[in-house]
Amino acid sequence: QKEVEQDPGPLSVPEGAIVSLNCTYSNSAFQYFMWYRQYSRKGPELLMYTYSSGNKEDGRFTAQVDKSSKYISLFIRDSQPSDSATYLCAMSAWQAGTALIFGKGTTLSVSS
Amino acid sequence: NAGVTQTPKFQVLKTGQSMTLQCAQDMNHNSMYWYRQDPGMGLRLIYYSASEGTTDKGEVPNGYNVSRLNKREFSLRLESAAPSQTSVYFCASSEVGAIGQGRDGYTFGSGTRLTVV
């Protein structure tokens, strides 16, 4: 079992829809959870950062972490065509010298 | 603009050729990383350098070598390229090796698209 599992999609929604993206993980030591957005032929860019469990909101984006279920989510409200991209979850344990582990990414397409 | 610069952006190699992918960051970050991205496989860590003077293997290090030349630069070398190394290579940097302190996460370069024929 890979440490981080993410459904690759693709996911297609109409403009204005609420989008839910999810990842599961197996390593209970993970405490830092991130979501990256990657546009076609570009490098990933950090979208949301969450430490431990709980919710974090930033504009139309909400990140949720449920450590008891080893499950994280990213919600996008009022989705826009500009949200069309690949979304990658990433996570890490609290340990000096460790690197982020990424999910495979979910490709999202928002149609106008 | 501040960030991570990768060169070259595109490269075609013949099997058995060697090449070095260059990466430089101007954010004074301590840690640097090399990932490869393949369809259906996501981002996989090749090597990383938690701080100047140290390097460690990631998930897929075979066929690659790295050099942390100084705090700014981290190069990836393919000694004898194989078709299985056809991929998009991303370099990234972060403030510290322990990601928990690096709330800005990783800053990625724009990638090098490598084809080995």
GROMACS .gro file of C-alpha atoms in nm:
model
  229
    1GLN     CA    1   0.000   0.000   0.000
    2LYS     CA    2   0.136   0.339  -0.100
    3GLU     CA    3   0.167   0.583   0.190
    4VAL     CA    4  -0.063   0.838   0.027
    5GLU     CA    5  -0.361   0.747  -0.192
    6GLN     CA    6  -0.542   0.995  -0.414
    7ASP     CA    7  -0.803   0.929  -0.680
    8PRO     CA    8  -0.658   1.064  -1.005
    9GLY     CA    9  -0.998   1.142  -1.158
   10PRO     CA   10  -1.045   1.313  -1.394
   11LEU     CA   11  -1.320   1.513  -1.230
   12SER     CA   12  -1.543   1.737  -1.442
   13VAL     CA   13  -1.788   1.986  -1.290
   14PRO     CA   14  -1.989   2.285  -1.412
   15GLU     CA   15  -1.896   2.636  -1.307
   16GLY     CA   16  -2.031   2.721  -0.962
   17ALA     CA   17  -2.025   2.363  -0.833
   18ILE     CA   18  -1.876   2.259  -0.501
   19VAL     CA   19  -1.576   2.033  -0.552
   20SER     CA   20  -1.447   1.780  -0.301
   21LEU     CA   21  -1.098   1.634  -0.338
   22ASN     CA   22  -0.968   1.369  -0.102
   23CYS     CA   23  -0.661   1.176   0.007
   24THR     CA   24  -0.606   0.892   0.247
   25TYR     CA   25  -0.281   0.798   0.412
   26SER     CA   26  -0.138   0.515   0.616
   27ASN     CA   27   0.143   0.674   0.821
   28SER     CA   28   0.005   0.789   1.156
   29ALA     CA   29   0.318   1.002   1.208
   30PHE     CA   30   0.208   1.250   0.940
   31GLN     CA   31   0.121   1.582   1.098
   32TYR     CA   32   0.168   1.838   0.823
   33PHE     CA   33  -0.076   1.838   0.535
   34MET     CA   34  -0.070   2.047   0.223
   35TRP     CA   35  -0.255   2.090  -0.102
   36TYR     CA   36  -0.074   2.198  -0.415
   37ARG     CA   37  -0.226   2.316  -0.742
   38GLN     CA   38  -0.052   2.244  -1.070
   39TYR     CA   39  -0.153   2.402  -1.398
   40SER     CA   40  -0.063   2.226  -1.720
   41ARG     CA   41   0.310   2.241  -1.796
   42LYS     CA   42   0.385   2.432  -1.477
   43GLY     CA   43   0.537   2.343  -1.141
   44PRO     CA   44   0.310   2.277  -0.840
   45GLU     CA   45   0.230   2.575  -0.617
   46LEU     CA   46   0.121   2.565  -0.255
   47LEU     CA   47  -0.251   2.624  -0.208
   48MET     CA   48  -0.329   2.527   0.153
   49TYR     CA   49  -0.132   2.423   0.460
   50THR     CA   50  -0.275   2.253   0.769
   51TYR     CA   51  -0.109   2.126   1.084
   52SER     CA   52  -0.260   1.826   1.262
   53SER     CA   53  -0.640   1.792   1.264
   54GLY     CA   54  -0.904   2.050   1.194
   55ASN     CA   55  -1.021   2.287   0.926
   56LYS     CA   56  -0.863   2.582   0.752
   57GLU     CA   57  -1.040   2.822   0.523
   58ASP     CA   58  -0.895   3.060   0.265
   59GLY     CA   59  -1.146   3.231   0.040
   60ARG     CA   60  -1.327   2.967  -0.165
   61PHE     CA   61  -1.097   2.690  -0.041
   62THR     CA   62  -1.135   2.482   0.275
   63ALA     CA   63  -0.891   2.214   0.387
   64GLN     CA   64  -0.996   1.949   0.638
   65VAL     CA   65  -0.784   1.693   0.820
   66ASP     CA   66  -0.925   1.396   1.009
   67LYS     CA   67  -0.628   1.221   1.166
   68SER     CA   68  -0.843   0.957   1.334
   69SER     CA   69  -0.955   0.839   0.990
   70LYS     CA   70  -0.626   0.927   0.815
   71TYR     CA   71  -0.826   1.130   0.565
   72ILE     CA   72  -0.781   1.480   0.427
   73SER     CA   73  -1.005   1.686   0.202
   74LEU     CA   74  -0.999   2.002  -0.004
   75PHE     CA   75  -1.329   2.174  -0.081
   76ILE     CA   76  -1.363   2.436  -0.352
   77ARG     CA   77  -1.680   2.649  -0.339
   78ASP     CA   78  -1.822   2.832  -0.640
   79SER     CA   79  -1.573   2.663  -0.869
   80GLN     CA   80  -1.440   2.866  -1.163
   81PRO     CA   81  -1.287   2.763  -1.496
   82SER     CA   82  -0.959   2.904  -1.363
   83ASP     CA   83  -0.966   2.628  -1.099
   84SER     CA   84  -0.910   2.371  -1.375
   85ALA     CA   85  -0.580   2.211  -1.276
   86THR     CA   86  -0.431   1.907  -1.107
   87TYR     CA   87  -0.453   1.911  -0.728
   88LEU     CA   88  -0.194   1.719  -0.530
   89CYS     CA   89  -0.212   1.641  -0.162
   90ALA     CA   90   0.118   1.623   0.027
   91MET     CA   91   0.211   1.536   0.381
   92SER     CA   92   0.502   1.488   0.615
   93ALA     CA   93   0.593   1.373   0.963
   94TRP     CA   94   0.761   1.603   1.215
   95GLN     CA   95   1.116   1.490   1.164
   96ALA     CA   96   1.418   1.689   1.067
   97GLY     CA   97   1.545   1.612   0.721
   98THR     CA   98   1.229   1.449   0.593
   99ALA     CA   99   1.064   1.533   0.266
  100LEU     CA  100   0.703   1.570   0.157
  101ILE     CA  101   0.520   1.266   0.026
  102PHE     CA  102   0.280   1.350  -0.257
  103GLY     CA  103  -0.038   1.187  -0.377
  104LYS     CA  104  -0.073   1.117  -0.748
  105GLY     CA  105  -0.293   1.420  -0.803
  106THR     CA  106  -0.655   1.467  -0.911
  107THR     CA  107  -0.721   1.642  -1.242
  108LEU     CA  108  -1.013   1.884  -1.221
  109SER     CA  109  -1.192   2.046  -1.513
  110VAL     CA  110  -1.449   2.322  -1.452
  111SER     CA  111  -1.664   2.406  -1.751
  112SER     CA  112  -1.830   2.744  -1.805
  113ASN     CA  113   1.143   3.726  -0.966
  114ALA     CA  114   1.264   3.521  -0.670
  115GLY     CA  115   1.220   3.150  -0.701
  116VAL     CA  116   1.364   2.825  -0.832
  117THR     CA  117   1.529   2.820  -1.173
  118GLN     CA  118   1.579   2.498  -1.366
  119THR     CA  119   1.784   2.449  -1.680
  120PRO     CA  120   1.738   2.326  -1.941
  121LYS     CA  121   1.359   2.334  -1.992
  122PHE     CA  122   1.363   2.063  -2.258
  123GLN     CA  123   1.615   1.796  -2.350
  124VAL     CA  124   1.629   1.493  -2.577
  125LEU     CA  125   1.897   1.237  -2.505
  126LYS     CA  126   2.002   0.916  -2.670
  127THR     CA  127   2.021   0.603  -2.459
  128GLY     CA  128   2.354   0.590  -2.280
  129GLN     CA  129   2.423   0.963  -2.293
  130SER     CA  130   2.483   1.158  -1.977
  131MET     CA  131   2.360   1.498  -1.870
  132THR     CA  132   2.323   1.722  -1.569
  133LEU     CA  133   2.005   1.906  -1.475
  134GLN     CA  134   2.075   2.234  -1.302
  135CYS     CA  135   1.872   2.395  -1.026
  136ALA     CA  136   1.929   2.720  -0.841
  137GLN     CA  137   1.719   2.904  -0.581
  138ASP     CA  138   1.756   3.260  -0.459
  139MET     CA  139   1.538   3.243  -0.146
  140ASN     CA  140   1.818   3.140   0.091
  141HIS     CA  141   1.640   2.810   0.155
  142ASN     CA  142   1.826   2.537   0.337
  143SER     CA  143   1.663   2.234   0.176
  144MET     CA  144   1.640   2.131  -0.187
  145TYR     CA  145   1.473   1.841  -0.363
  146TRP     CA  146   1.455   1.662  -0.695
  147TYR     CA  147   1.127   1.496  -0.800
  148ARG     CA  148   1.019   1.324  -1.118
  149GLN     CA  149   0.661   1.331  -1.239
  150ASP     CA  150   0.519   1.063  -1.462
  151PRO     CA  151   0.160   1.009  -1.581
  152GLY     CA  152  -0.032   0.804  -1.326
  153MET     CA  153   0.262   0.805  -1.083
  154GLY     CA  154   0.249   1.150  -0.935
  155LEU     CA  155   0.556   1.320  -0.791
  156ARG     CA  156   0.824   1.082  -0.673
  157LEU     CA  157   1.126   1.194  -0.474
  158ILE     CA  158   1.462   1.112  -0.629
  159TYR     CA  159   1.708   1.279  -0.392
  160TYR     CA  160   1.700   1.560  -0.144
  161SER     CA  161   1.941   1.777   0.049
  162ALA     CA  162   1.816   1.881   0.391
  163SER     CA  163   2.102   2.128   0.428
  164GLU     CA  164   2.420   2.230   0.252
  165GLY     CA  165   2.667   1.943   0.262
  166THR     CA  166   2.411   1.663   0.300
  167THR     CA  167   2.220   1.455   0.048
  168ASP     CA  168   1.984   1.162   0.093
  169LYS     CA  169   1.812   0.913  -0.132
  170GLY     CA  170   1.442   0.935  -0.192
  171GLU     CA  171   1.197   0.685  -0.333
  172VAL     CA  172   1.354   0.638  -0.679
  173PRO     CA  173   1.730   0.716  -0.667
  174ASN     CA  174   1.861   0.444  -0.900
  175GLY     CA  175   2.032   0.581  -1.210
  176TYR     CA  176   2.081   0.929  -1.063
  177ASN     CA  177   2.342   1.119  -0.868
  178VAL     CA  178   2.320   1.461  -0.707
  179SER     CA  179   2.552   1.737  -0.596
  180ARG     CA  180   2.471   2.015  -0.353
  181LEU     CA  181   2.722   2.257  -0.494
  182ASN     CA  182   2.646   2.533  -0.242
  183LYS     CA  183   2.342   2.663  -0.059
  184ARG     CA  184   2.185   2.792  -0.383
  185GLU     CA  185   2.251   2.509  -0.625
  186PHE     CA  186   2.149   2.143  -0.640
  187SER     CA  187   2.222   1.945  -0.956
  188LEU     CA  188   2.091   1.609  -1.076
  189ARG     CA  189   2.306   1.390  -1.300
  190LEU     CA  190   2.207   1.104  -1.524
  191GLU     CA  191   2.525   0.908  -1.594
  192SER     CA  192   2.384   0.673  -1.859
  193ALA     CA  193   2.034   0.774  -1.964
  194ALA     CA  194   1.769   0.507  -2.020
  195PRO     CA  195   1.424   0.536  -2.181
  196SER     CA  196   1.271   0.469  -1.835
  197GLN     CA  197   1.411   0.806  -1.728
  198THR     CA  198   1.189   0.991  -1.972
  199SER     CA  199   0.996   1.218  -1.741
  200VAL     CA  200   0.937   1.571  -1.619
  201TYR     CA  201   1.188   1.663  -1.350
  202PHE     CA  202   1.108   1.921  -1.085
  203CYS     CA  203   1.346   2.084  -0.845
  204ALA     CA  204   1.208   2.238  -0.526
  205SER     CA  205   1.337   2.418  -0.220
  206SER     CA  206   1.209   2.487   0.131
  207GLU     CA  207   1.316   2.692   0.426
  208VAL     CA  208   1.412   2.407   0.655
  209GLY     CA  209   1.440   2.031   0.632
  210ALA     CA  210   1.166   1.973   0.889
  211ILE     CA  211   0.864   2.069   0.684
  212GLY     CA  212   0.666   2.165   0.990
  213GLN     CA  213   0.868   2.478   1.031
  214GLY     CA  214   0.845   2.558   0.663
  215ARG     CA  215   0.491   2.688   0.649
  216ASP     CA  216   0.554   2.825   0.305
  217GLY     CA  217   0.591   2.469   0.185
  218TYR     CA  218   0.802   2.390  -0.115
  219THR     CA  219   0.872   2.628  -0.400
  220PHE     CA  220   0.897   2.443  -0.728
  221GLY     CA  221   1.075   2.525  -1.048
  222SER     CA  222   0.896   2.507  -1.381
  223GLY     CA  223   1.041   2.167  -1.468
  224THR     CA  224   1.270   2.001  -1.720
  225ARG     CA  225   1.103   1.782  -1.980
  226LEU     CA  226   1.346   1.502  -2.062
  227THR     CA  227   1.301   1.246  -2.338
  228VAL     CA  228   1.541   0.955  -2.373
  229VAL     CA  229   1.525   0.778  -2.710
   0.00000   0.00000   0.00000
